[in-house]
CSV table of C-alpha atoms in Angstrom, one decimal:
chain,number,residue,atom,x,y,z
A,964,MET,CA,136.1,10.3,15.2
A,965,LYS,CA,135.0,12.5,12.4
A,966,HIS,CA,131.9,12.1,10.8
A,967,GLY,CA,130.9,11.9,7.9
A,968,TRP,CA,129.2,9.4,5.1
A,969,ARG,CA,130.5,6.0,5.9
A,970,PRO,CA,131.9,3.9,1.9
A,971,SER,CA,129.9,1.0,2.7
A,972,PHE,CA,125.9,3.5,3.4
A,973,VAL,CA,127.0,5.1,0.5
A,974,ALA,CA,126.7,1.6,-2.0
A,975,SER,CA,124.4,0.7,0.4
A,976,ILE,CA,121.4,3.4,-1.3
A,977,VAL,CA,123.1,3.0,-4.0
A,978,ARG,CA,121.7,0.1,-4.0
A,979,SER,CA,118.6,0.9,-2.8
A,980,TYR,CA,118.5,3.2,-6.0
A,981,TYR,CA,119.2,1.3,-8.9
A,982,HIS,CA,117.0,-1.7,-7.3
A,983,THR,CA,113.9,1.5,-7.5
A,984,LEU,CA,114.7,1.6,-10.9
A,985,SER,CA,115.3,-1.2,-11.9
A,986,ARG,CA,111.5,-2.7,-11.0
A,987,ILE,CA,110.1,0.6,-13.2
A,988,PRO,CA,107.8,-2.4,-16.1
A,989,ASN,CA,108.4,-1.8,-19.5
A,990,ALA,CA,106.0,0.1,-21.3
A,991,LEU,CA,104.4,-1.5,-24.2
A,992,PRO,CA,105.0,-0.3,-27.5
A,993,ASP,CA,102.1,2.9,-28.2
A,994,LYS,CA,99.8,1.1,-31.0
A,995,ILE,CA,100.1,3.8,-33.8
A,996,LEU,CA,103.9,5.0,-33.7
A,997,GLY,CA,106.0,2.4,-32.9
A,998,LEU,CA,104.2,0.2,-35.4
A,999,THR,CA,105.9,3.2,-37.7
A,1000,GLU,CA,109.1,2.8,-36.4
A,1001,VAL,CA,108.9,-1.1,-36.6
A,1002,PHE,CA,107.5,0.0,-40.6
A,1003,ASN,CA,111.6,2.2,-41.3
A,1004,LYS,CA,112.8,-1.1,-40.0
A,1005,ASP,CA,111.4,-2.9,-43.2
A,1006,THR,CA,113.8,-2.5,-46.5
A,1007,ASN,CA,110.7,-4.2,-48.1
A,1008,PRO,CA,110.5,-1.4,-51.5
A,1009,GLN,CA,106.6,-2.3,-51.3
A,1010,LYS,CA,106.5,-2.1,-48.3
A,1011,VAL,CA,102.9,0.7,-46.9
A,1012,ASN,CA,101.9,2.1,-44.0
A,1013,LEU,CA,98.6,1.9,-43.8
A,1014,THR,CA,99.2,2.9,-39.4
A,1015,VAL,CA,99.5,6.6,-38.6
A,1016,GLY,CA,96.6,9.4,-39.8
A,1017,ILE,CA,98.5,11.6,-41.9
A,1018,TYR,CA,97.9,12.6,-45.3
A,1019,ARG,CA,99.8,12.0,-48.1
A,1020,ASP,CA,99.7,13.1,-51.5
A,1021,ASP,CA,98.8,10.4,-54.3
A,1022,LEU,CA,102.7,11.0,-54.9
A,1023,GLY,CA,102.9,9.6,-51.1
A,1024,LEU,CA,103.8,12.8,-50.1
A,1025,VAL,CA,104.2,14.4,-46.6
A,1026,THR,CA,102.9,18.1,-48.6
A,1027,ASN,CA,101.7,21.9,-46.7
A,1028,PHE,CA,98.9,23.1,-47.0
A,1029,LYS,CA,99.0,26.0,-50.0
A,1030,SER,CA,97.4,28.2,-47.1
A,1031,VAL,CA,100.0,27.4,-44.7
A,1032,VAL,CA,103.2,27.7,-46.8
A,1033,GLN,CA,101.4,31.1,-48.1
A,1034,ALA,CA,100.9,32.2,-44.3
A,1035,GLN,CA,104.5,31.0,-43.6
A,1036,SER,CA,106.1,33.0,-46.6
A,1037,ILE,CA,104.4,36.0,-44.8
A,1038,LEU,CA,104.9,35.0,-41.4
A,1039,SER,CA,108.6,35.4,-42.7
A,1040,ALA,CA,108.4,38.4,-44.1
A,1041,ASP,CA,106.7,40.1,-41.0
A,1042,MET,CA,108.7,38.8,-38.3
A,1043,GLY,CA,112.3,38.4,-39.8
A,1044,ILE,CA,115.5,38.6,-37.2
A,1045,SER,CA,113.8,40.9,-34.6
A,1046,GLY,CA,110.5,38.9,-34.2
A,1047,ASP,CA,109.5,39.3,-30.6
A,1048,TRP,CA,109.5,35.1,-30.2
A,1049,SER,CA,108.7,35.6,-26.3
A,1050,TYR,CA,106.6,33.8,-23.8
A,1051,LEU,CA,102.8,33.5,-24.7
A,1052,PRO,CA,99.7,34.3,-22.3
A,1053,ILE,CA,99.3,30.9,-20.4
A,1054,ALA,CA,95.9,30.7,-22.0
A,1055,GLY,CA,97.8,31.2,-25.2
A,1056,CYS,CA,97.7,34.2,-28.0
A,1057,PRO,CA,94.5,36.6,-27.5
A,1058,GLU,CA,94.5,36.8,-32.2
A,1059,TYR,CA,95.0,33.3,-31.9
A,1060,SER,CA,92.2,33.2,-29.0
A,1061,THR,CA,89.8,35.5,-30.9
A,1062,SER,CA,90.0,34.5,-34.3
A,1063,VAL,CA,89.6,30.3,-33.6
A,1064,MET,CA,86.5,31.1,-31.6
A,1065,ASP,CA,85.0,33.1,-34.4
A,1066,PHE,CA,85.4,30.2,-36.6
A,1067,LEU,CA,83.7,28.1,-34.7
A,1068,PHE,CA,81.6,30.1,-32.4
A,1069,LYS,CA,80.2,32.1,-35.5
A,1070,GLU,CA,81.2,30.8,-38.3
A,1071,SER,CA,80.6,26.8,-37.8
A,1072,VAL,CA,77.7,27.0,-35.2
A,1073,PRO,CA,76.5,30.1,-35.4
A,1074,GLN,CA,73.9,29.3,-32.6
A,1075,ALA,CA,77.2,29.4,-30.5
A,1076,LYS,CA,77.5,33.5,-31.3
A,1077,SER,CA,75.1,33.9,-27.8
A,1078,TYR,CA,77.2,31.9,-26.0
A,1079,LEU,CA,80.7,33.7,-27.6
A,1080,GLU,CA,79.0,37.7,-26.4
A,1081,SER,CA,78.1,36.7,-23.2
A,1082,ASP,CA,80.5,35.6,-22.4
A,1083,LYS,CA,80.1,32.2,-21.3
A,1084,ILE,CA,83.2,30.2,-23.2
A,1085,SER,CA,86.2,29.5,-21.7
A,1086,PHE,CA,88.5,29.3,-24.0
A,1087,VAL,CA,92.5,27.4,-24.1
A,1088,GLN,CA,94.5,27.5,-26.7
A,1089,SER,CA,96.3,23.8,-26.7
A,1090,LEU,CA,98.6,21.0,-27.7
A,1091,SER,CA,97.0,20.3,-30.8
A,1092,GLY,CA,94.0,17.7,-29.9
A,1093,THR,CA,95.1,15.0,-27.1
A,1094,GLY,CA,96.4,18.3,-25.2
A,1095,ALA,CA,93.3,19.5,-25.0
A,1096,LEU,CA,91.2,16.0,-23.5
A,1097,ALA,CA,93.9,16.3,-21.5
A,1098,ILE,CA,92.9,19.3,-20.5
A,1099,ALA,CA,89.4,19.4,-19.9
A,1100,THR,CA,90.1,15.8,-18.6
A,1101,ARG,CA,92.5,17.0,-15.6
A,1102,PHE,CA,89.8,20.1,-14.6
A,1103,LEU,CA,86.6,17.4,-15.6
A,1104,THR,CA,88.1,14.6,-12.9
A,1105,SER,CA,90.1,17.4,-10.1
A,1106,PHE,CA,86.0,19.5,-9.8
A,1107,ILE,CA,82.7,17.4,-11.4
A,1108,SER,CA,84.0,13.9,-12.8
A,1109,LYS,CA,85.5,10.5,-11.7
A,1110,VAL,CA,83.6,8.3,-14.9
A,1111,ILE,CA,83.7,8.7,-18.5
A,1112,TRP,CA,82.2,6.6,-21.2
A,1113,VAL,CA,84.0,5.9,-24.4
A,1114,PRO,CA,83.1,4.3,-27.8
A,1115,ASP,CA,83.9,0.7,-28.3
A,1116,PRO,CA,85.6,0.9,-30.7
A,1117,SER,CA,87.9,4.6,-29.5
A,1118,TRP,CA,90.5,6.2,-30.9
A,1119,GLY,CA,94.0,3.7,-28.8
A,1120,ASN,CA,95.4,7.0,-27.0
A,1121,HIS,CA,91.6,8.2,-25.3
A,1122,MET,CA,91.8,5.5,-22.6
A,1123,ASN,CA,95.5,6.6,-22.3
A,1124,ILE,CA,94.6,10.0,-21.9
A,1125,PHE,CA,92.1,9.6,-19.3
A,1126,ASP,CA,93.7,6.9,-17.6
A,1127,ASN,CA,96.5,9.1,-17.1
A,1128,ASN,CA,93.9,13.2,-15.8
A,1129,GLY,CA,92.3,10.7,-13.3
A,1130,PHE,CA,89.1,9.9,-14.7
A,1131,LYS,CA,88.9,6.8,-11.8
A,1132,GLU,CA,86.7,4.6,-14.7
A,1133,VAL,CA,87.1,4.3,-17.8
A,1134,ARG,CA,83.3,2.2,-19.7
A,1135,VAL,CA,83.5,2.0,-23.0
A,1136,TYR,CA,79.5,2.1,-24.6
A,1137,LYS,CA,79.1,-0.2,-27.3
A,1138,TYR,CA,79.2,2.3,-30.4
A,1139,TYR,CA,79.9,-0.3,-33.7
A,1140,LYS,CA,78.9,-3.2,-35.1
A,1141,ASP,CA,79.0,-5.7,-38.1
A,1142,GLY,CA,79.5,-2.8,-40.1
A,1143,SER,CA,77.0,-0.1,-38.6
A,1144,ILE,CA,76.5,2.0,-35.5
A,1145,ASP,CA,75.2,-0.1,-32.9
A,1146,ILE,CA,72.0,2.5,-31.9
A,1147,ASP,CA,70.5,1.0,-30.2
A,1148,GLY,CA,72.7,-1.3,-28.2
A,1149,TRP,CA,74.5,2.3,-27.2
A,1150,LEU,CA,71.2,3.7,-25.6
A,1151,ASP,CA,70.5,0.5,-23.8
A,1152,GLN,CA,73.7,0.8,-22.4
A,1153,LEU,CA,72.9,3.7,-21.2
A,1154,ARG,CA,68.9,4.0,-20.3
A,1155,GLN,CA,69.5,0.8,-17.5
A,1156,ALA,CA,72.7,2.3,-16.1
A,1157,LYS,CA,70.9,5.4,-15.2
A,1158,SER,CA,70.7,4.5,-11.6
A,1159,GLU,CA,74.4,5.2,-11.2
A,1160,PHE,CA,74.6,9.0,-13.9
A,1161,GLY,CA,74.8,11.2,-10.2
A,1162,SER,CA,74.6,9.2,-7.4
A,1163,ARG,CA,78.8,9.9,-5.8
A,1164,TYR,CA,78.9,13.2,-9.5
A,1165,PRO,CA,77.9,13.0,-12.9
A,1166,HIS,CA,79.5,10.5,-16.0
A,1167,CYS,CA,81.0,12.2,-18.6
A,1168,ILE,CA,80.7,10.7,-22.3
A,1169,LEU,CA,83.2,11.0,-25.1
A,1170,LEU,CA,81.8,11.9,-28.7
A,1171,GLN,CA,83.6,11.8,-31.9
A,1172,ALA,CA,82.5,15.0,-34.3
A,1173,CYS,CA,82.6,13.1,-37.0
A,1174,CYS,CA,84.8,11.1,-39.0
A,1175,HIS,CA,85.2,8.6,-36.4
A,1176,ASN,CA,88.3,7.0,-35.9
A,1177,PRO,CA,89.1,4.3,-35.5
A,1178,THR,CA,86.5,2.5,-37.8
A,1179,GLY,CA,85.2,5.7,-40.2
A,1180,VAL,CA,81.7,5.1,-39.6
A,1181,ASP,CA,79.2,8.1,-37.8
A,1182,PRO,CA,76.1,8.8,-36.1
A,1183,THR,CA,73.9,9.6,-39.0
A,1184,ARG,CA,71.8,12.9,-38.4
A,1185,THR,CA,68.5,10.9,-37.2
A,1186,GLN,CA,71.0,8.7,-34.8
A,1187,TRP,CA,73.0,11.9,-33.6
A,1188,LYS,CA,69.8,13.2,-32.7
A,1189,LYS,CA,68.0,10.1,-30.4
A,1190,ALA,CA,71.2,10.6,-29.0
A,1191,LEU,CA,72.4,13.1,-27.6
A,1192,GLU,CA,68.0,13.9,-26.4
A,1193,VAL,CA,69.2,10.4,-24.5
A,1194,ILE,CA,72.2,12.5,-23.6
A,1195,ASN,CA,70.7,15.3,-22.2
A,1196,GLU,CA,68.0,13.6,-20.2
A,1197,LEU,CA,70.2,11.1,-18.9
A,1198,GLY,CA,72.0,14.4,-17.6
A,1199,LEU,CA,75.8,13.0,-18.2
A,1200,ILE,CA,78.4,15.2,-19.9
A,1201,PRO,CA,79.3,15.9,-23.3
A,1202,VAL,CA,83.8,15.5,-24.4
A,1203,ILE,CA,83.5,16.0,-28.4
A,1204,ASP,CA,86.7,15.8,-30.1
A,1205,MET,CA,86.5,17.1,-32.8
A,1206,ALA,CA,89.9,16.1,-35.0
A,1207,TYR,CA,88.9,16.1,-38.4
A,1208,GLN,CA,86.2,19.0,-39.2
A,1209,GLY,CA,86.5,19.4,-42.8
A,1210,LEU,CA,87.3,15.6,-43.5
A,1211,GLU,CA,83.4,14.4,-43.8
A,1212,SER,CA,81.9,16.1,-46.4
A,1213,GLY,CA,84.8,18.2,-47.5
A,1214,ASP,CA,82.8,21.5,-46.3
A,1215,LEU,CA,84.4,22.9,-43.1
A,1216,ILE,CA,81.3,24.6,-42.1
A,1217,GLU,CA,78.5,21.6,-42.8
A,1218,ASP,CA,81.5,19.0,-40.2
A,1219,ALA,CA,80.4,21.1,-37.1
A,1220,TYR,CA,76.9,19.8,-37.3
A,1221,LEU,CA,77.7,17.8,-34.5
A,1222,LEU,CA,78.1,20.8,-32.3
A,1223,ARG,CA,75.0,23.0,-34.2
A,1224,MET,CA,73.5,20.1,-32.4
A,1225,CYS,CA,74.3,20.1,-29.0
A,1226,LEU,CA,73.2,23.1,-28.7
A,1227,GLU,CA,69.7,22.3,-28.9
A,1228,HIS,CA,70.1,21.2,-25.5
A,1229,ASN,CA,71.0,23.0,-22.2
A,1230,TRP,CA,74.2,20.7,-19.8
A,1231,ARG,CA,74.3,21.9,-16.7
A,1232,ASN,CA,77.7,21.1,-16.5
A,1233,GLY,CA,79.5,22.5,-19.7
A,1234,LEU,CA,80.0,21.8,-22.5
A,1235,TYR,CA,83.8,20.7,-23.6
A,1236,ILE,CA,85.2,21.0,-27.3
A,1237,CYS,CA,88.7,20.1,-28.3
A,1238,GLN,CA,89.3,21.0,-31.4
A,1239,SER,CA,93.2,20.4,-33.2
A,1240,PHE,CA,93.8,21.7,-36.7
A,1241,ALA,CA,96.5,18.7,-37.3
A,1242,LYS,CA,94.8,17.5,-40.1
A,1243,ASN,CA,92.8,20.1,-41.8
A,1244,MET,CA,95.7,22.4,-41.7
A,1245,GLY,CA,98.5,19.4,-41.8
A,1246,LEU,CA,100.2,21.9,-39.4
A,1247,TYR,CA,100.6,18.0,-36.8
A,1248,SER,CA,104.0,18.5,-35.4
A,1249,GLU,CA,102.8,21.9,-34.4
A,1250,ARG,CA,100.4,20.8,-32.6
A,1251,ILE,CA,98.1,23.9,-32.6
A,1252,GLY,CA,94.2,23.1,-31.4
A,1253,SER,CA,92.0,24.4,-29.0
A,1254,LEU,CA,89.6,23.3,-25.5
A,1255,SER,CA,86.4,25.2,-25.2
A,1256,VAL,CA,84.6,25.3,-22.8
A,1257,ILE,CA,80.6,26.7,-23.1
A,1258,HIS,CA,78.8,26.9,-19.9
A,1259,PRO,CA,74.7,27.7,-19.0
A,1260,MET,CA,73.7,31.0,-20.2
A,1261,ASP,CA,71.8,30.8,-16.4
A,1262,GLU,CA,75.0,30.8,-14.8
A,1263,SER,CA,76.4,33.1,-14.0
A,1264,ASN,CA,79.7,33.1,-12.5
A,1265,THR,CA,81.0,29.6,-13.5
A,1266,LYS,CA,83.1,31.2,-16.4
A,1267,ALA,CA,85.9,33.0,-13.8
A,1268,LYS,CA,86.2,29.8,-12.1
A,1269,ALA,CA,86.8,27.4,-14.7
A,1270,ASP,CA,88.9,30.0,-16.7
A,1271,SER,CA,90.9,30.5,-13.3
A,1272,GLN,CA,92.0,26.8,-13.2
A,1273,LEU,CA,92.0,25.3,-16.7
A,1274,LYS,CA,95.1,28.2,-16.7
A,1275,ARG,CA,96.3,26.3,-13.0
A,1276,ILE,CA,96.2,23.0,-14.6
A,1277,VAL,CA,97.9,24.2,-18.3
A,1278,ARG,CA,100.9,26.1,-15.8
A,1279,GLY,CA,101.1,23.3,-13.7
A,1280,VAL,CA,102.0,21.1,-17.4
A,1281,TYR,CA,103.6,23.4,-20.0
A,1282,SER,CA,103.3,26.5,-18.6
A,1283,SER,CA,102.4,28.3,-21.8
A,1284,PRO,CA,101.5,26.9,-24.8
A,1285,PRO,CA,104.2,27.4,-28.2
A,1286,SER,CA,103.8,30.3,-30.5
A,1287,TYR,CA,104.5,29.5,-33.8
A,1288,GLY,CA,101.7,27.0,-35.2
A,1289,SER,CA,99.0,29.8,-33.3
A,1290,ARG,CA,100.6,32.6,-35.6
A,1291,ILE,CA,99.5,30.4,-39.1
A,1292,ALA,CA,96.5,29.4,-38.3
A,1293,THR,CA,95.5,33.0,-36.5
A,1294,LEU,CA,96.7,34.2,-40.0
A,1295,VAL,CA,95.0,31.5,-42.1
A,1296,LEU,CA,91.6,32.3,-40.2
A,1297,ASN,CA,91.4,36.2,-40.5
A,1298,ASN,CA,93.0,36.7,-44.3
A,1299,PRO,CA,90.5,36.7,-46.5
A,1300,THR,CA,92.2,34.7,-49.8
A,1301,LEU,CA,94.5,32.4,-47.2
A,1302,LYS,CA,91.3,31.2,-45.7
A,1303,ALA,CA,89.3,30.6,-49.7
A,1304,GLN,CA,92.7,28.8,-50.0
A,1305,TRP,CA,92.1,27.3,-47.0
A,1306,PHE,CA,88.7,25.2,-47.7
A,1307,GLU,CA,89.9,24.5,-51.2
A,1308,ASP,CA,92.9,22.7,-49.9
A,1309,VAL,CA,90.5,21.1,-47.6
A,1310,LYS,CA,88.1,20.0,-49.7
A,1311,LYS,CA,91.0,18.6,-52.5
A,1312,MET,CA,92.0,16.3,-49.4
A,1313,THR,CA,88.8,14.9,-48.4
A,1314,ASP,CA,87.9,14.1,-52.7
A,1315,ARG,CA,91.3,12.9,-52.7
A,1316,LEU,CA,90.8,9.9,-49.9
A,1317,TRP,CA,86.8,10.0,-51.5
A,1318,SER,CA,88.9,8.5,-54.3
A,1319,VAL,CA,91.4,6.0,-52.4
A,1320,ARG,CA,87.7,5.0,-51.3
A,1321,VAL,CA,86.4,4.0,-55.3
A,1322,MET,CA,89.9,2.8,-56.4
A,1323,LEU,CA,89.5,0.4,-53.0
A,1324,TYR,CA,86.6,-0.8,-54.4
A,1325,GLU,CA,86.6,-1.1,-58.2
A,1326,ARG,CA,89.5,-3.9,-56.8
A,1327,LEU,CA,87.4,-5.1,-53.5
A,1328,LYS,CA,84.2,-4.9,-54.1
A,1329,TRP,CA,83.7,-4.0,-50.8
A,1330,ASP,CA,80.4,-1.9,-50.5
A,1331,THR,CA,81.0,-0.4,-47.4
A,1332,LEU,CA,83.7,1.1,-47.8
A,1333,ILE,CA,81.3,4.0,-50.8
A,1334,ASP,CA,79.3,3.9,-48.6
A,1335,ARG,CA,78.4,8.1,-48.2
A,1336,THR,CA,75.1,7.7,-45.4
A,1337,THR,CA,78.2,6.5,-42.7
A,1338,GLN,CA,81.2,6.2,-43.8
A,1339,HIS,CA,83.6,9.0,-43.5
A,1340,GLY,CA,87.1,10.3,-43.5
A,1341,MET,CA,90.3,9.2,-43.3
A,1342,PHE,CA,90.2,5.6,-42.0
A,1343,TYR,CA,88.6,2.0,-43.2
A,1344,TYR,CA,87.7,0.1,-40.7
A,1345,SER,CA,88.5,-3.3,-42.5
A,1346,GLY,CA,87.5,-6.5,-40.6
A,1347,PHE,CA,91.3,-8.3,-40.7
A,1348,SER,CA,91.6,-10.0,-37.5
A,1349,PRO,CA,95.1,-9.3,-36.2
A,1350,LYS,CA,96.3,-12.8,-37.5
A,1351,GLN,CA,95.5,-11.8,-41.1
A,1352,VAL,CA,97.3,-7.8,-39.6
A,1353,ASP,CA,99.8,-9.9,-39.8
A,1354,ILE,CA,99.7,-11.5,-42.3
A,1355,LEU,CA,99.8,-8.4,-43.9
A,1356,ARG,CA,102.9,-7.2,-42.5
A,1357,ARG,CA,105.1,-10.7,-42.8
A,1358,HIS,CA,104.4,-11.3,-46.1
A,1359,HIS,CA,103.8,-8.4,-48.1
A,1360,SER,CA,104.7,-5.7,-45.7
A,1361,ILE,CA,101.9,-3.4,-45.2
A,1362,TYR,CA,101.5,-2.1,-42.3
A,1363,LEU,CA,97.9,-1.7,-40.0
A,1364,THR,CA,96.9,-1.4,-36.1
A,1365,GLN,CA,95.9,-4.8,-34.5
A,1366,ASP,CA,92.3,-3.8,-34.5
A,1367,GLY,CA,92.5,-3.8,-38.9
A,1368,ARG,CA,92.4,-0.4,-38.8
A,1369,ILE,CA,93.0,1.3,-41.9
A,1370,SER,CA,95.2,4.7,-43.4
A,1371,LEU,CA,93.3,5.0,-46.9
A,1372,ALA,CA,96.5,9.1,-47.1
A,1373,GLY,CA,98.5,6.0,-47.1
A,1374,ILE,CA,97.0,4.8,-50.6
A,1375,ASN,CA,98.1,6.1,-53.4
A,1376,ARG,CA,98.1,5.2,-57.7
A,1377,SER,CA,101.7,3.8,-57.3
A,1378,ASN,CA,100.8,0.9,-54.5
A,1379,ILE,CA,97.1,1.0,-55.0
A,1380,ASP,CA,97.3,-3.1,-56.3
A,1381,HIS,CA,99.5,-4.5,-53.8
A,1382,VAL,CA,97.6,-3.0,-51.4
A,1383,ALA,CA,94.1,-4.5,-53.3
A,1384,GLN,CA,95.6,-7.8,-53.8
A,1385,SER,CA,97.0,-8.6,-50.4
A,1386,PHE,CA,94.2,-7.6,-49.1
A,1387,LEU,CA,92.0,-10.7,-51.8
A,1388,SER,CA,94.2,-12.9,-50.4
A,1389,VAL,CA,95.0,-12.1,-46.4
A,1390,SER,CA,91.2,-12.0,-47.2
A,1391,ARG,CA,90.7,-15.6,-48.0
A,1392,CYS,CA,92.9,-16.5,-45.0
A,1393,ARG,CA,89.2,-17.5,-42.3
A,1394,LEU,CA,92.1,-16.6,-39.6
A,1395,ALA,CA,90.7,-15.9,-35.5
């Protein structure tokens, strides 16, 4: 009798295999990028995409910053056809690491200089801010915490990142209510949960450094001071999402104020800073950012251990980061002329976003659009219900995310009247 695979046996394995694959459920489309796919199929010449947070100029074009274009030109001339495109180290380009840490911890946050000089900052080049959050989350859930608190509302992908990288619980804290920060509700909620903090492991808390996504509403400095005092007192671990440095005031240094305020406290389990150059350098597709972990000054050996584990996480996910974006950022940060141009580029972008708010206000008279005390950045929370958002899409070809978030950069002088008239029309609809 010959031994071998019987056809019926092979068929049963194949059927079992495909049966297993067939049980995979459909994932819901991404709440933002999925809408762009629908927008691209819309044939209405008046269609307007106000979903994705990508900066566009007043002509509706995604244009590179002058500083970045100049850096690309220099890089092309320097690299030529014989450039070194070998793998970067696991933690990233050393020149990039030095440049970003100098920018963040000497220039933007001078009180962090002592941490830098004492070698108390772990640093990893990341795949933009999303990658930094993913690395930080994997590190925290592997060794320190299993619970994180996230503002309500927050960027839709935050939940996805935290769910996929080991947090057993993602809780929401009160943040936004009736157009302003619910600071009392937020802090009372944390105080009421005090007995749970540290009972098994410390809890983390996500804080957006400025230009809150999706609301555009940030705490005042006084509110931040109060919040940080409570967060530190309760032993929570801050995870800072800093994706919009420069887009609040137009000044890159000024907008690092939350980091400066954080360093007025000692964080026993570290301070985690997830930073991105996607928005403030226009390097969206290059996915260039960083994760910094600031260790307590009185801990002697945590950094070396953290460095080893951060590298292990990166190695197991994508091995090492891409180099082109880091070379661009390094040139911009190190060349005084390019750096000055970058600061000017960011100010110009912020000024245009503010001009959009003013144009909308002139047509809609929504006071919160131009409330400089709290309203900042690329996004504005319209308060439109999901049904109103659907009407805007179906009847006016204006695309917002379902929570009513408006990406202001998608508005310009050629479409402002259509957008404003559509908003006014939908505002009159009393829909749940």
